[in-house]
XYZ file of C-alpha atoms in Angstrom:
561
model
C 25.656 47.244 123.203
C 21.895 47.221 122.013
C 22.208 47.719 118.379
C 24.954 44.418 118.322
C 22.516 42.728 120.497
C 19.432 43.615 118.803
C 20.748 42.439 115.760
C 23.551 39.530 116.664
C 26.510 41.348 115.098
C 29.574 41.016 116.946
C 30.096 44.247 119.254
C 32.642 45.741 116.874
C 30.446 45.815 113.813
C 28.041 47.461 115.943
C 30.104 49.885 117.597
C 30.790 51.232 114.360
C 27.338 50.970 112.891
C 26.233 53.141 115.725
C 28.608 55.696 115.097
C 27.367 56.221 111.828
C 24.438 57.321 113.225
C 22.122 54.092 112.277
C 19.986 52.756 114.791
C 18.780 49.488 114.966
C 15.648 50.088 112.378
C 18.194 51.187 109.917
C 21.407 49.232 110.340
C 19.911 46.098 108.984
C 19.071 48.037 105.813
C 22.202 49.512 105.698
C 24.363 46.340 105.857
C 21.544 44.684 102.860
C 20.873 47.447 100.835
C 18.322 46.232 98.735
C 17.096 48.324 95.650
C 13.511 47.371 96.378
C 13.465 49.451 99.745
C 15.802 52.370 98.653
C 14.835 52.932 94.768
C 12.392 55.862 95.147
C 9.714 56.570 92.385
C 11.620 58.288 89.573
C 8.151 60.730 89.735
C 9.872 62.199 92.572
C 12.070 64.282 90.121
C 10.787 67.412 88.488
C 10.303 66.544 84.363
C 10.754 62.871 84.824
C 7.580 61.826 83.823
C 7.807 64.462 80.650
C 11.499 62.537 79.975
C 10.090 59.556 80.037
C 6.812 59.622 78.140
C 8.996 61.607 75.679
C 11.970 58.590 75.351
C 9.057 55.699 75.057
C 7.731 58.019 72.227
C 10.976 58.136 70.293
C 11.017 54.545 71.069
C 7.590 53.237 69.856
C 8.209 55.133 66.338
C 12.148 53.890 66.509
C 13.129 57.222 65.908
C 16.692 58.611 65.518
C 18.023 59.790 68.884
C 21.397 61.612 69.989
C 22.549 61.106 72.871
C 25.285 64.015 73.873
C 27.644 63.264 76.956
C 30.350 64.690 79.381
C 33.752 63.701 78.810
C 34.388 62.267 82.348
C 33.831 58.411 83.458
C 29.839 60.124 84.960
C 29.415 61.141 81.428
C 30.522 58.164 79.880
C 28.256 55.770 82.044
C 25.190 57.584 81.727
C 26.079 57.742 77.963
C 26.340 54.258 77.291
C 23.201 53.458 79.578
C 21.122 55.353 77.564
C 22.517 54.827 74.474
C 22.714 50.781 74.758
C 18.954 51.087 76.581
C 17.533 52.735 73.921
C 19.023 50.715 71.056
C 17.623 47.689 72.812
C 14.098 49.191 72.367
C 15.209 49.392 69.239
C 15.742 52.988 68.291
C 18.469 54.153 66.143
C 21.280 56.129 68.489
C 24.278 58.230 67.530
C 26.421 59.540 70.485
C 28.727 62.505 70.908
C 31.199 63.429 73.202
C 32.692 67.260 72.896
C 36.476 67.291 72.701
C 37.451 69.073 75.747
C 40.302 71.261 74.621
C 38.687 72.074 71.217
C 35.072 72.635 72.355
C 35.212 72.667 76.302
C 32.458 71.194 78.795
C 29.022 70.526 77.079
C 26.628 71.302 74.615
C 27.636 73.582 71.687
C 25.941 75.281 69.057
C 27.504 73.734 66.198
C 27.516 69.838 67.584
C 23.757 70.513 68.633
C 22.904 71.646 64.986
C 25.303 68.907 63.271
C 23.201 66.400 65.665
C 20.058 67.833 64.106
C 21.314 67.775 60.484
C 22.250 63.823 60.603
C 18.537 63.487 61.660
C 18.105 63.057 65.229
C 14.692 63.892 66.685
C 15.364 63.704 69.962
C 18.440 64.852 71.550
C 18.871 63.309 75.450
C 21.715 65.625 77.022
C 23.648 63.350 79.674
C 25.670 64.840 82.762
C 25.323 68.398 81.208
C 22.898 70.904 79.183
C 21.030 72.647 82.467
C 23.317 75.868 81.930
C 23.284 75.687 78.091
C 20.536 77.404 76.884
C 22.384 79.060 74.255
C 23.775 75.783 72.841
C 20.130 73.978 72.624
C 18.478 76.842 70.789
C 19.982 74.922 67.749
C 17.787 72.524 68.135
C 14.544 74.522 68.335
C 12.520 73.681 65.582
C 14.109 70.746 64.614
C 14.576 68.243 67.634
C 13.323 68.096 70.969
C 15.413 67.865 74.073
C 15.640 65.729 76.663
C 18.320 66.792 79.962
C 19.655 64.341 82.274
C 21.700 66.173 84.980
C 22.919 66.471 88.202
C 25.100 69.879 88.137
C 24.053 72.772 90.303
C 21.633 75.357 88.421
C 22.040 78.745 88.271
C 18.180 79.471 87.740
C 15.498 78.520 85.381
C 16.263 75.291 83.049
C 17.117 75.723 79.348
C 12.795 76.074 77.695
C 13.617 72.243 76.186
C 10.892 69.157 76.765
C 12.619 68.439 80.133
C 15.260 68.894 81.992
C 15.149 66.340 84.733
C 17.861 67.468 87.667
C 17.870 66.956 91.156
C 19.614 69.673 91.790
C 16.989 72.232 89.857
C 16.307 74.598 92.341
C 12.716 73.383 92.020
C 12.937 69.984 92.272
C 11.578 68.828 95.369
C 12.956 65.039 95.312
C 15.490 65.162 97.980
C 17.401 63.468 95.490
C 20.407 65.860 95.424
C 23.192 63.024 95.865
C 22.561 61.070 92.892
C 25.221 61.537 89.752
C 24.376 61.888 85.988
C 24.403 57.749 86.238
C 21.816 57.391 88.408
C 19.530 59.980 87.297
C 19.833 58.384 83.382
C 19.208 54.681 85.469
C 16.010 56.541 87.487
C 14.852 57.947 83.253
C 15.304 54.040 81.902
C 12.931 52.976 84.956
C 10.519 55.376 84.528
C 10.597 54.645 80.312
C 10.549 51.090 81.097
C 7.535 51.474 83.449
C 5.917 53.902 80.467
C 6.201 51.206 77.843
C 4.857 48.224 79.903
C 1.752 50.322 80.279
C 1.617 50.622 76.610
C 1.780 47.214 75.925
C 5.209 47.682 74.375
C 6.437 44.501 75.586
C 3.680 42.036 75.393
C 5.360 39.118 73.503
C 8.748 39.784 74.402
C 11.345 40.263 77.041
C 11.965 43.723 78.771
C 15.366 44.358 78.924
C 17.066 43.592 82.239
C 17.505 47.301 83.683
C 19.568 45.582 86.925
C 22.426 44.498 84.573
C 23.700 48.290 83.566
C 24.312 48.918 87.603
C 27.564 47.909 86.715
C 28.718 51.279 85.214
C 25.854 53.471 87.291
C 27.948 52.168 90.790
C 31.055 53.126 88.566
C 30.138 56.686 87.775
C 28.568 57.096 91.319
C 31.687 56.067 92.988
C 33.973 58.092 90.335
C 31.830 61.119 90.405
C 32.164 60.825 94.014
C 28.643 60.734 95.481
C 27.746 60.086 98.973
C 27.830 56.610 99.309
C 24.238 56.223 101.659
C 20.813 55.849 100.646
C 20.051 54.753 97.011
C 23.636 55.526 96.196
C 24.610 52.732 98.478
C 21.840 50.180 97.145
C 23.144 51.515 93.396
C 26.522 50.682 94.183
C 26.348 47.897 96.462
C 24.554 45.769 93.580
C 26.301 47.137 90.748
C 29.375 45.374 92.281
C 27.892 42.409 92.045
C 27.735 42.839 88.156
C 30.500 43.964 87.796
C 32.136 41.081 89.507
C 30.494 38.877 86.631
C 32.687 40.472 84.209
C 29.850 40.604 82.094
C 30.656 43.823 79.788
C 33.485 42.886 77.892
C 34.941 46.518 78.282
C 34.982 46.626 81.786
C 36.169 42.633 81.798
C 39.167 43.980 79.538
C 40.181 47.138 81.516
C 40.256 45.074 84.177
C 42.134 42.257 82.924
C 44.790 45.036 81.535
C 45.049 46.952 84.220
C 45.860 43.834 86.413
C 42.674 43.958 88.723
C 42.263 40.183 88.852
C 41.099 40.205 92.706
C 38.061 41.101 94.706
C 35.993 43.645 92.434
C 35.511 46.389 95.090
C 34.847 50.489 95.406
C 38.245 51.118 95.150
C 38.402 49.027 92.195
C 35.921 51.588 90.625
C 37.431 54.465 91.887
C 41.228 54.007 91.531
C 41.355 51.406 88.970
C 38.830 51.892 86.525
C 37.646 55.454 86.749
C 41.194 56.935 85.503
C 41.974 55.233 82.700
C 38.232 55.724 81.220
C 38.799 59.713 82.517
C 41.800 59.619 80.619
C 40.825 59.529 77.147
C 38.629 62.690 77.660
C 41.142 64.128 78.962
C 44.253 63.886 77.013
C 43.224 61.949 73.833
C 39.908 60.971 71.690
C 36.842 61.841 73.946
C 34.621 59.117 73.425
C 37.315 56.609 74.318
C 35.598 55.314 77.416
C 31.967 55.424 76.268
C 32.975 53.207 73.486
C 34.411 50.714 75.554
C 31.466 50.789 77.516
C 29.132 50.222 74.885
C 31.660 47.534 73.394
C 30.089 44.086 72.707
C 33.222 42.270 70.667
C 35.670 40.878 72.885
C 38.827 41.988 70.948
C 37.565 45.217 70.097
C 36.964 45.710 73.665
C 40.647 44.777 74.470
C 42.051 47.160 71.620
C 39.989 49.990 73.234
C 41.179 48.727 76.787
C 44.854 49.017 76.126
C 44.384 52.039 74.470
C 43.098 53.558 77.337
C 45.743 52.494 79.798
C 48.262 53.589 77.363
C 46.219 56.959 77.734
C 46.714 57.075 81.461
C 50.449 56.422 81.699
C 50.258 59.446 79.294
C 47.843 61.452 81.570
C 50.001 60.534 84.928
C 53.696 61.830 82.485
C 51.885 64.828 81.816
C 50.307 65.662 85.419
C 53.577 64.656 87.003
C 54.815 67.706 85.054
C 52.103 70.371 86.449
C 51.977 68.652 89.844
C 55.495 70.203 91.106
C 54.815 73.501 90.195
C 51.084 73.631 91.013
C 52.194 72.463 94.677
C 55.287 75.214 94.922
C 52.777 77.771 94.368
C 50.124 76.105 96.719
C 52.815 76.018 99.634
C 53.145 79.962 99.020
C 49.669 80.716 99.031
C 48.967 78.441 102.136
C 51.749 80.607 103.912
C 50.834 84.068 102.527
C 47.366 82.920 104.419
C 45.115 82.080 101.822
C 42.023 80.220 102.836
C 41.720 78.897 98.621
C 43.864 78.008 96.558
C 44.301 79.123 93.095
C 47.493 77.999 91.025
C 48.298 78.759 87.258
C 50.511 77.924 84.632
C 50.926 78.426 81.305
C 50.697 75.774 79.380
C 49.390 73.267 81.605
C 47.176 70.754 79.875
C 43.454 71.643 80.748
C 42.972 67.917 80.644
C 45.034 67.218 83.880
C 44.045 70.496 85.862
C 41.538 68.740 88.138
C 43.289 65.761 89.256
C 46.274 68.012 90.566
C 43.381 70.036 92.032
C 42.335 66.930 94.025
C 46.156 66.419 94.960
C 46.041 69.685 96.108
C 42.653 69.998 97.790
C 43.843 66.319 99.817
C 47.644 68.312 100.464
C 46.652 71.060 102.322
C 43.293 70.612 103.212
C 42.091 73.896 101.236
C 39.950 74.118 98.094
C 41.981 74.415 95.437
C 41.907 75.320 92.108
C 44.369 75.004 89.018
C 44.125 76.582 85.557
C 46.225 76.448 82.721
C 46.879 79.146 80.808
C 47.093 79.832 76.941
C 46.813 83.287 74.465
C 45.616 85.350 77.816
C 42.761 82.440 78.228
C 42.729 80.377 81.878
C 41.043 77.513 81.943
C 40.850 75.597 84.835
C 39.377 73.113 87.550
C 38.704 72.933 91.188
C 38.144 70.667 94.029
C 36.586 71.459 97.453
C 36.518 69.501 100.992
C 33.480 69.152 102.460
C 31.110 71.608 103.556
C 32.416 74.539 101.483
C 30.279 74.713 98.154
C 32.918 75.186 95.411
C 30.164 75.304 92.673
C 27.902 77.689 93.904
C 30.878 79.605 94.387
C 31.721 79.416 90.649
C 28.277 79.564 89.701
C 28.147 83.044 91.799
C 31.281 84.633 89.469
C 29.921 83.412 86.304
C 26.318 85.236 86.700
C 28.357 88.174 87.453
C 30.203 88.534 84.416
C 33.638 87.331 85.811
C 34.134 84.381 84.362
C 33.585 83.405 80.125
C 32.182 79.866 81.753
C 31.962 77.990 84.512
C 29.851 75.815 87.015
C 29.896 72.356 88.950
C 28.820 71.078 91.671
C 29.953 71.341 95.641
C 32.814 69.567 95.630
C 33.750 69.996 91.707
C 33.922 73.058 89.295
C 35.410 73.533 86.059
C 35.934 77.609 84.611
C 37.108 79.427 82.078
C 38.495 83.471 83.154
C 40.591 85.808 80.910
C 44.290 85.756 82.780
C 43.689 89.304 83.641
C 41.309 88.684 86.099
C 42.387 85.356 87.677
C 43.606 87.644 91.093
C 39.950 89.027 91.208
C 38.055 85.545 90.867
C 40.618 84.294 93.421
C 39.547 87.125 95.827
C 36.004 86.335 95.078
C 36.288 82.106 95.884
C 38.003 83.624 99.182
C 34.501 85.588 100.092
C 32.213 83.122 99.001
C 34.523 80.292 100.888
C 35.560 82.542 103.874
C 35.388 79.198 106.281
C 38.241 77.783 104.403
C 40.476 80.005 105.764
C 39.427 78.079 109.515
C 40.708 74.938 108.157
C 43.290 73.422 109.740
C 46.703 72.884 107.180
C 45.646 68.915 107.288
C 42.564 67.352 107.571
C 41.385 65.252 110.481
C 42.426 61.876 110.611
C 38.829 60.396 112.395
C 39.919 57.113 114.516
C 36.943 54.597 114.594
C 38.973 52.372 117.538
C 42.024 51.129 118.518
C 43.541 47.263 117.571
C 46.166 45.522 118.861
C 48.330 43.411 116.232
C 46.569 40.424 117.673
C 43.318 41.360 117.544
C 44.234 42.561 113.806
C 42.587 39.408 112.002
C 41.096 37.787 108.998
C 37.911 37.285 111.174
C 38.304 41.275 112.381
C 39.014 41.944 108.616
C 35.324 40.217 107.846
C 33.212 42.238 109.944
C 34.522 45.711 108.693
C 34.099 44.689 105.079
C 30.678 44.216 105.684
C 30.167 48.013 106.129
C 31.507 48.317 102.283
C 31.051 49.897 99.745
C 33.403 52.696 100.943
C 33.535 55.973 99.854
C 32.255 59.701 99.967
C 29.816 59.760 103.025
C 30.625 56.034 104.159
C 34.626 56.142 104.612
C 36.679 53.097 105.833
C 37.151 52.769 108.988
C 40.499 54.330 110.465
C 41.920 51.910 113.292
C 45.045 52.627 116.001
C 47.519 49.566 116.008
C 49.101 50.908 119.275
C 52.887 50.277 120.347
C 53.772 48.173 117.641
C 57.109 47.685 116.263
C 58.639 47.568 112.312
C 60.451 44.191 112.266
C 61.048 44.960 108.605
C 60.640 47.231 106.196
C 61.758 48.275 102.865
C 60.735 49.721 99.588
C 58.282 48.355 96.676
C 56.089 48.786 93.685
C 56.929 51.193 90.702
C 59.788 53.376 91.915
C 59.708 52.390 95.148
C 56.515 54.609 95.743
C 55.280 52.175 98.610
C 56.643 51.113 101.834
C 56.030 47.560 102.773
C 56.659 46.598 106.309
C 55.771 43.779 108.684
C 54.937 44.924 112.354
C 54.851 42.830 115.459
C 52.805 43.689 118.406
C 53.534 43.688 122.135
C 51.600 40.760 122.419
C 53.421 38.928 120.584
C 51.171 39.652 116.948
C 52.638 39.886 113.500
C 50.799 41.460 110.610
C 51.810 42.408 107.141
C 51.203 46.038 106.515
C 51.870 48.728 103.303
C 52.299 52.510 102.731
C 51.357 54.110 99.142
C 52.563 57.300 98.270
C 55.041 57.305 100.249
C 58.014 57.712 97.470
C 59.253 60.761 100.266
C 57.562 62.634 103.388
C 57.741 62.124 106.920
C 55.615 58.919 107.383
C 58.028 57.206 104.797
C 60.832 58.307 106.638
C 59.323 56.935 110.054
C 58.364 53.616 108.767
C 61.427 53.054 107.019
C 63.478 54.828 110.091
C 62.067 53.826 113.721
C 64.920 51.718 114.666
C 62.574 48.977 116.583
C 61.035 51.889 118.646
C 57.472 51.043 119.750
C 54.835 52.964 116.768
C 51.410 54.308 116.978
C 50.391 53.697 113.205
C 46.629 54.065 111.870
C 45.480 52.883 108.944
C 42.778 50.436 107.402
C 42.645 46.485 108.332
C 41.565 44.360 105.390
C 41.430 40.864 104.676
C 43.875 40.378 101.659
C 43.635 37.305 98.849
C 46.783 35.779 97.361
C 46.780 32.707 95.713
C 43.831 31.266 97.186
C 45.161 32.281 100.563
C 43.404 35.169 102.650
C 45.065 36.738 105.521
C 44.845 39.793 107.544
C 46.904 43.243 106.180
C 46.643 47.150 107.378
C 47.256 50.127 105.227
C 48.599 52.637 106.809
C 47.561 56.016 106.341
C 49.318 57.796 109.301
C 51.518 57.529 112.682
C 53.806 58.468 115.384
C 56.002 57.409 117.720
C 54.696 56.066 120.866
């Protein structure tokens, strides 16, 4: 075809390029995302240029700043990038991170003024503040305020210095897909570029900006952000550093959490991302920004294990909400609700939204999931795409039925008095009326169909080059048609994935695995076919054991052919 041709990539590679919609003026891009053609002008954004003359201020007089974060792995990263940025210049920087059970989602009264009182100047608000305009008027008077955001707005920005948000409904940068991470990278750039014109740095080195993409392509991936445009460039090289093992933090969770092999997306995402969620969600909140920030070694490694201690915690404690929560989705999916919206009381507010995602990826619904305690829900949603859960939740706040609440599309937190949990559900089901089109899966999108043969290293090679994957870029999904299980049986922890080895009917063998597949129907069919001929789909990567590569699938789906 002419894109493959155009660019001599094999006809594969540009089968699927084409299919995401590139054409040959973009593909090359695409495939090399460099920063220097996707990094727009931090300008672009509404207040930047206020943020940033404001930050080189506070840095040219090295004055005390506070830096207040989000309790999730976005708030964490954009945290520790400003916070480590800024002490480089050379101010002085406390950092706070709210506890989430005793003080809830962002900035409070009482931790603005204590912020104040230890004698910050400047306050610099990280993945929250645009809906807290209560909260900063502790400040007035006696600090300035800087926000860093990327939730949706609900109207005019809290009257601080600046509130630089792509998502302001003024803000005219296009810019909407970028997380708290990349918006605090874009505010370093533009105070970088701020103090060079001052002379700031005449004499000296400027710090090296490039080598902190390591945790903005972690809270990009982990905040899950389309993974195309800047977000790809942001990610793409912040692999790269990462891959260095350069931040001892990162290096440790890594090394404890037995990621020893090719530093990838899904490293990010599925490795990383929940044990530095997991301390703001079940233990101290500024577990996973102090990692981050971490410069010793064995500190790094105390903080490290720590954290994955956390998560086995986190996954004990969800693994108790998770059977109820889906019980109760099942019901509500039958009854013929188009959202879901499951309660308990009891259930830890700190695991609410991760068996909201199990939910939302169950059924194929939004879903939401609140615990309940002294007549109080609080809770946590997830939506699939296309349906905007946070302007939803946004919608019920400004109308008096919820105490809190916001987010963005496909992520809301809330907080509703018990006794009027039925009417907010009835409300998500108005504002979200196409969910109740959805079909009880979601689509399983096949990019082409293999044969076992065809299923190689070399095969492997040019799909990885279409990495990272993610949100807005997803792997692609490939048919291994008529093959058979020559073997297969039952490994990992409690025998929650299905290994099996498939021959094709030319003559092809390829090793191939299952996750989450402890029970269901696909377990049951790998496990069961009896040698009868399989349609199975499912993701072809090249795998690396001991210095040996070779081709494996993981299978997401299939039937019998």
């Amino acid at each position: 075809m002419m894109l493959a041709q155009r660019l001599e990539l094999p006809e594969l590679l540009g089968r699927l390029l084409a299919a995401r919609g590139l054409a040959p003026d973009t593909a090359a891009d695409f495939l090399d995302p460099r920063l220097r053609v996707f990094l727009p002008d931090p300008s672009v954004l509404i207040d930047m240029d206020k943020a940033a003359a404001r930050l080189a201020r506070a840095v040219r007089a090295r004055e005390q700043v506070a830096v207040f974060a989000d309790y999730d792995v976005d708030g964490a990263c954009s945290g520790a990038l400003m916070v480590q940025a800024l002490r480089r210049y050379g101010c002085q920087v406390a950092h706070y991170v709210p506890d989430r059970l005793k003080e809830g989602y962002g900035p409070n009264a009482p931790a603005i003024a204590a912020l104040c009182e230890a004698g910050a100047t400047l306050i610099v608000c990280v993945d929250c503040g645009i809906a807290a305009h209560q909260a900063l008027e502790a400040a007035r008077g006696r600090a300035e305020v800087v926000i860093l955001d990327h939730h949706k707005a609900e109207g005019p920005p809290p009257p601080v210095l600046a509130a630089v948000n792509p998502n302001r409904l003024d803000c005219p940068s296009g810019l909407k897909g970028l997380c708290a991470g990349g918006v605090a990278f874009l505010a370093l750039v533009a105070t970088q570029r701020e103090l060079r014109r001052g002379g700031f740095f005449e004499g000296g080195a400027e710090p090296d900006l490039m080598a902190m993409l390591d945790i903005v392509a972690l809270a990009t991936v982990c905040d899950v952000m389309p993974l195309t445009g800047v977000n790809r460039a942001l990610v793409t090289q912040g692999i790269k550093i990462l891959a260095k093992r350069g931040r001892p933090g990162l290096a440790a969770l890594m090394e404890v959490a037995g990621a020893r092999g090719e530093v990838s997306a899904h490293t990010l995402g599925f490795t990383l991302g929940p044990r530095i969620n997991a301390g703001g969600r079940i233990a101290e909140p500024d577990l996973g920004l102090r990692l981050l920030l971490s410069e010793e070694p064995a500190e790094a490694r105390a903080i490290a294990e720590k954290l994955d201690a956390v998560n086995r915690r986190r996954q004990e404690v969800e693994a108790g909400v998770l059977t109820d929560a889906m019980t109760q989705g099942e019901a509500q999916l039958a009854a013929g609700r188009g959202v879901l919206l499951v309660r308990g009381q009891g259930w830890h507010p700190g695991v609410v939204g991760i068996v909201a995602s199990r939910l939302k990826e169950k059924f194929n619904r939004p879903a939401c999931v609140a615990g309940i305690d002294d007549g109080i829900a609080k809770g946590s949603g997830r939506s699939v795409t296309g349906l905007d859960l946070g302007s939803a939740v946004i919608w019920a706040r400004s109308s008096g039925l919820l105490i809190a609440g916001g987010g963005h599309a496909m992520a809301a937190g809330f907080t509703c008095e018990e006794s009027r949990l039925e009417e907010f559900h009835a409300l998500l089901e108005e504002r979200l009326a196409g969910a109740a089109e959805l079909p009880a899966a979601s689509e399983l999108l096949l990019d082409g169909a293999l044969t076992v043969r065809a299923a190689t290293v070399e095969m492997a090679g040019h799909i990885a080059r279409l990495a990272p994957f993610g949100a807005g870029n997803e792997e692609p999904v490939f048919v291994l048609r008529r093959c058979r299980i020559v073997k297969a049986d039952r490994v990992g922890a409690e025998g929650q994935v299905v290994r099996a080895f498939l021959e094709g009917e030319d003559g092809g063998r390829l090793k191939a695995v299952c996750f989450r597949a402890k029970e269901g129907p696909l377990a049951g069919l790998l496990l069961g076919s009896g040698g009868a001929p399989l349609h199975l789909a499912g993701h072809l990567r090249a795998e690396r054991w001991n210095d040996q590569v070779s081709a494996g699938f993981q299978i997401v789906d299939g039937c019998r052919a």
